[in-house]
PDB file of C-alpha atoms in Angstrom:
ATOM      1  CA  UNK A   1     155.395 104.432  14.332  1.00  0.00           C
ATOM      2  CA  UNK A   2     152.254 105.363  12.416  1.00  0.00           C
ATOM      3  CA  UNK A   3     150.158 108.288  13.618  1.00  0.00           C
ATOM      4  CA  UNK A   4     146.508 107.396  14.203  1.00  0.00           C
ATOM      5  CA  UNK A   5     144.496 110.206  12.615  1.00  0.00           C
ATOM      6  CA  UNK A   6     141.150 108.467  12.099  1.00  0.00           C
ATOM      7  CA  UNK A   7     139.205 111.278  13.774  1.00  0.00           C
ATOM      8  CA  UNK A   8     140.873 113.951  11.621  1.00  0.00           C
ATOM      9  CA  UNK A   9     140.214 112.003   8.438  1.00  0.00           C
ATOM     10  CA  UNK A  10     136.582 111.335   9.350  1.00  0.00           C
ATOM     11  CA  UNK A  11     135.897 114.971  10.242  1.00  0.00           C
ATOM     12  CA  UNK A  12     137.661 116.084   7.054  1.00  0.00           C
ATOM     13  CA  UNK A  13     135.311 114.012   4.884  1.00  0.00           C
ATOM     14  CA  UNK A  14     132.328 115.817   6.410  1.00  0.00           C
ATOM     15  CA  UNK A  15     133.952 119.256   6.260  1.00  0.00           C
ATOM     16  CA  UNK A  16     135.001 118.777   2.625  1.00  0.00           C
ATOM     17  CA  UNK A  17     131.380 118.023   1.713  1.00  0.00           C
ATOM     18  CA  UNK A  18     130.265 121.228   3.458  1.00  0.00           C
ATOM     19  CA  UNK A  19     133.004 123.295   1.772  1.00  0.00           C
ATOM     20  CA  UNK A  20     132.161 121.885  -1.673  1.00  0.00           C
ATOM     21  CA  UNK A  21     128.461 122.614  -1.146  1.00  0.00           C
ATOM     22  CA  UNK A  22     129.227 126.182  -0.079  1.00  0.00           C
ATOM     23  CA  UNK A  23     131.566 126.648  -3.057  1.00  0.00           C
ATOM     24  CA  UNK A  24     128.884 125.535  -5.501  1.00  0.00           C
ATOM     25  CA  UNK A  25     126.360 127.862  -3.830  1.00  0.00           C
ATOM     26  CA  UNK A  26     128.781 130.796  -4.145  1.00  0.00           C
ATOM     27  CA  UNK A  27     129.367 129.914  -7.788  1.00  0.00           C
ATOM     28  CA  UNK A  28     125.659 129.667  -8.634  1.00  0.00           C
ATOM     29  CA  UNK A  29     124.683 132.901  -6.895  1.00  0.00           C
ATOM     30  CA  UNK A  30     127.470 134.843  -8.611  1.00  0.00           C
ATOM     31  CA  UNK A  31     125.596 136.615 -11.383  1.00  0.00           C
ATOM     32  CA  UNK A  32     122.831 137.889  -9.078  1.00  0.00           C
ATOM     33  CA  UNK A  33     124.641 138.314  -5.736  1.00  0.00           C
ATOM     34  CA  UNK A  34     128.244 138.576  -4.530  1.00  0.00           C
ATOM     35  CA  UNK A  35     130.152 135.488  -5.527  1.00  0.00           C
ATOM     36  CA  UNK A  36     130.828 133.878  -8.843  1.00  0.00           C
ATOM     37  CA  UNK A  37     133.521 131.897 -10.526  1.00  0.00           C
ATOM     38  CA  UNK A  38     136.566 133.316  -8.791  1.00  0.00           C
ATOM     39  CA  UNK A  39     135.468 133.096  -5.171  1.00  0.00           C
ATOM     40  CA  UNK A  40     133.593 129.849  -5.848  1.00  0.00           C
ATOM     41  CA  UNK A  41     136.758 128.410  -7.368  1.00  0.00           C
ATOM     42  CA  UNK A  42     138.826 129.495  -4.371  1.00  0.00           C
ATOM     43  CA  UNK A  43     136.418 127.827  -1.952  1.00  0.00           C
ATOM     44  CA  UNK A  44     136.284 124.660  -4.063  1.00  0.00           C
ATOM     45  CA  UNK A  45     140.076 124.519  -4.269  1.00  0.00           C
ATOM     46  CA  UNK A  46     140.329 124.928  -0.488  1.00  0.00           C
ATOM     47  CA  UNK A  47     138.409 121.652  -0.139  1.00  0.00           C
ATOM     48  CA  UNK A  48     140.938 119.889  -2.361  1.00  0.00           C
ATOM     49  CA  UNK A  49     143.849 121.438  -0.470  1.00  0.00           C
ATOM     50  CA  UNK A  50     142.325 120.220   2.809  1.00  0.00           C
ATOM     51  CA  UNK A  51     142.135 116.702   1.384  1.00  0.00           C
ATOM     52  CA  UNK A  52     145.798 116.885   0.373  1.00  0.00           C
ATOM     53  CA  UNK A  53     146.770 118.096   3.842  1.00  0.00           C
ATOM     54  CA  UNK A  54     144.924 115.374   5.747  1.00  0.00           C
ATOM     55  CA  UNK A  55     145.455 112.424   3.405  1.00  0.00           C
ATOM     56  CA  UNK A  56     148.602 111.725   1.426  1.00  0.00           C
ATOM     57  CA  UNK A  57     148.874 112.701  -2.225  1.00  0.00           C
ATOM     58  CA  UNK A  58     148.637 109.125  -3.531  1.00  0.00           C
ATOM     59  CA  UNK A  59     145.387 108.469  -1.647  1.00  0.00           C
ATOM     60  CA  UNK A  60     143.776 111.657  -2.966  1.00  0.00           C
ATOM     61  CA  UNK A  61     144.922 110.900  -6.521  1.00  0.00           C
ATOM     62  CA  UNK A  62     143.259 107.468  -6.288  1.00  0.00           C
ATOM     63  CA  UNK A  63     139.950 109.073  -5.302  1.00  0.00           C
ATOM     64  CA  UNK A  64     140.234 112.138  -7.552  1.00  0.00           C
ATOM     65  CA  UNK A  65     142.167 111.049 -10.666  1.00  0.00           C
ATOM     66  CA  UNK A  66     142.221 114.468 -12.336  1.00  0.00           C
ATOM     67  CA  UNK A  67     145.161 116.342 -13.760  1.00  0.00           C
ATOM     68  CA  UNK A  68     144.554 119.829 -12.371  1.00  0.00           C
ATOM     69  CA  UNK A  69     146.729 121.411 -15.083  1.00  0.00           C
ATOM     70  CA  UNK A  70     144.284 120.082 -17.679  1.00  0.00           C
ATOM     71  CA  UNK A  71     141.361 121.378 -15.605  1.00  0.00           C
ATOM     72  CA  UNK A  72     142.935 124.849 -15.563  1.00  0.00           C
ATOM     73  CA  UNK A  73     143.536 124.715 -19.320  1.00  0.00           C
ATOM     74  CA  UNK A  74     139.952 123.596 -19.969  1.00  0.00           C
ATOM     75  CA  UNK A  75     138.705 126.448 -17.763  1.00  0.00           C
ATOM     76  CA  UNK A  76     140.645 129.023 -19.767  1.00  0.00           C
ATOM     77  CA  UNK A  77     139.379 127.484 -22.998  1.00  0.00           C
ATOM     78  CA  UNK A  78     135.784 127.622 -21.731  1.00  0.00           C
ATOM     79  CA  UNK A  79     136.060 131.244 -20.560  1.00  0.00           C
ATOM     80  CA  UNK A  80     137.657 132.424 -23.796  1.00  0.00           C
ATOM     81  CA  UNK A  81     135.263 130.284 -25.827  1.00  0.00           C
ATOM     82  CA  UNK A  82     132.239 132.090 -24.393  1.00  0.00           C
ATOM     83  CA  UNK A  83     133.802 135.383 -25.448  1.00  0.00           C
ATOM     84  CA  UNK A  84     134.515 134.121 -28.941  1.00  0.00           C
ATOM     85  CA  UNK A  85     131.004 132.678 -29.160  1.00  0.00           C
ATOM     86  CA  UNK A  86     129.546 136.155 -28.920  1.00  0.00           C
ATOM     87  CA  UNK A  87     131.864 137.318 -31.721  1.00  0.00           C
ATOM     88  CA  UNK A  88     130.548 134.517 -33.947  1.00  0.00           C
ATOM     89  CA  UNK A  89     127.026 135.926 -33.501  1.00  0.00           C
ATOM     90  CA  UNK A  90     128.130 139.460 -34.441  1.00  0.00           C
ATOM     91  CA  UNK A  91     128.328 140.931 -30.921  1.00  0.00           C
ATOM     92  CA  UNK A  92     131.325 142.356 -29.104  1.00  0.00           C
ATOM     93  CA  UNK A  93     133.819 140.058 -27.352  1.00  0.00           C
ATOM     94  CA  UNK A  94     132.456 138.729 -24.017  1.00  0.00           C
ATOM     95  CA  UNK A  95     128.952 140.048 -24.661  1.00  0.00           C
ATOM     96  CA  UNK A  96     126.602 138.057 -22.466  1.00  0.00           C
ATOM     97  CA  UNK A  97     123.008 137.134 -23.142  1.00  0.00           C
ATOM     98  CA  UNK A  98     120.232 135.630 -21.055  1.00  0.00           C
ATOM     99  CA  UNK A  99     116.824 134.177 -21.734  1.00  0.00           C
ATOM    100  CA  UNK A 100     113.980 132.593 -19.819  1.00  0.00           C
ATOM    101  CA  UNK A 101     113.035 128.984 -20.512  1.00  0.00           C
ATOM    102  CA  UNK A 102     110.211 126.824 -19.203  1.00  0.00           C
ATOM    103  CA  UNK A 103     111.981 123.666 -18.024  1.00  0.00           C
ATOM    104  CA  UNK A 104     109.913 120.585 -17.083  1.00  0.00           C
ATOM    105  CA  UNK A 105     111.077 120.143 -13.484  1.00  0.00           C
ATOM    106  CA  UNK A 106     112.292 123.638 -12.618  1.00  0.00           C
ATOM    107  CA  UNK A 107     109.580 125.717 -14.282  1.00  0.00           C
ATOM    108  CA  UNK A 108     110.466 129.225 -15.514  1.00  0.00           C
ATOM    109  CA  UNK A 109     114.270 129.415 -15.363  1.00  0.00           C
ATOM    110  CA  UNK A 110     116.720 132.060 -16.519  1.00  0.00           C
ATOM    111  CA  UNK A 111     119.718 130.675 -18.371  1.00  0.00           C
ATOM    112  CA  UNK A 112     122.610 133.011 -19.125  1.00  0.00           C
ATOM    113  CA  UNK A 113     125.890 132.634 -20.967  1.00  0.00           C
ATOM    114  CA  UNK A 114     127.640 134.250 -18.015  1.00  0.00           C
ATOM    115  CA  UNK A 115     127.292 130.918 -16.193  1.00  0.00           C
ATOM    116  CA  UNK A 116     129.555 129.279 -18.786  1.00  0.00           C
ATOM    117  CA  UNK A 117     132.108 132.084 -18.415  1.00  0.00           C
ATOM    118  CA  UNK A 118     132.006 131.811 -14.623  1.00  0.00           C
ATOM    119  CA  UNK A 119     132.411 128.019 -14.878  1.00  0.00           C
ATOM    120  CA  UNK A 120     135.560 128.598 -16.918  1.00  0.00           C
ATOM    121  CA  UNK A 121     136.883 131.009 -14.316  1.00  0.00           C
ATOM    122  CA  UNK A 122     136.077 128.581 -11.492  1.00  0.00           C
ATOM    123  CA  UNK A 123     137.774 125.654 -13.224  1.00  0.00           C
ATOM    124  CA  UNK A 124     140.820 127.804 -13.962  1.00  0.00           C
ATOM    125  CA  UNK A 125     141.100 128.931 -10.340  1.00  0.00           C
ATOM    126  CA  UNK A 126     140.697 125.387  -8.991  1.00  0.00           C
ATOM    127  CA  UNK A 127     143.262 124.023 -11.409  1.00  0.00           C
ATOM    128  CA  UNK A 128     145.833 126.746 -10.772  1.00  0.00           C
ATOM    129  CA  UNK A 129     145.514 126.791  -6.972  1.00  0.00           C
ATOM    130  CA  UNK A 130     145.742 123.014  -6.589  1.00  0.00           C
ATOM    131  CA  UNK A 131     148.649 122.854  -9.058  1.00  0.00           C
ATOM    132  CA  UNK A 132     150.529 125.538  -7.112  1.00  0.00           C
ATOM    133  CA  UNK A 133     149.930 123.757  -3.791  1.00  0.00           C
ATOM    134  CA  UNK A 134     151.062 120.423  -5.247  1.00  0.00           C
ATOM    135  CA  UNK A 135     154.173 122.078  -6.725  1.00  0.00           C
ATOM    136  CA  UNK A 136     155.059 123.627  -3.375  1.00  0.00           C
ATOM    137  CA  UNK A 137     154.528 120.290  -1.605  1.00  0.00           C
ATOM    138  CA  UNK A 138     156.979 118.575  -3.974  1.00  0.00           C
ATOM    139  CA  UNK A 139     159.726 120.970  -2.868  1.00  0.00           C
ATOM    140  CA  UNK A 140     159.264 120.198   0.839  1.00  0.00           C
TER     141      UNK A 140
END
């Protein structure tokens, strides 16, 4: 007998959108307010874990065909790459810089290299957390 969980799946689609939006907001506010790559990555990974709990693994893999181990590896590469980038310009490892640019749509905008580092941290956290949850689910 198949369990009818249409309501749970429908509500989950809405809740996942809200969680992803909140995770991106936490990530983007990280270098000026509390938040950043780590907590943003945890919130983003909780949305993926919720999808895996409500839907089966095959269904989620059809909709999100990413290898989360590769996402974690790319995140580490991005975070370390921002540190090495500062060394190439003669500064200390992980030295961050920021500048103001006048962008056509957004106007005066501050762009900082810390955003790239935080993106690497967020991708690493998402990749590791989802990989751990998927590994645990294989054992059950």
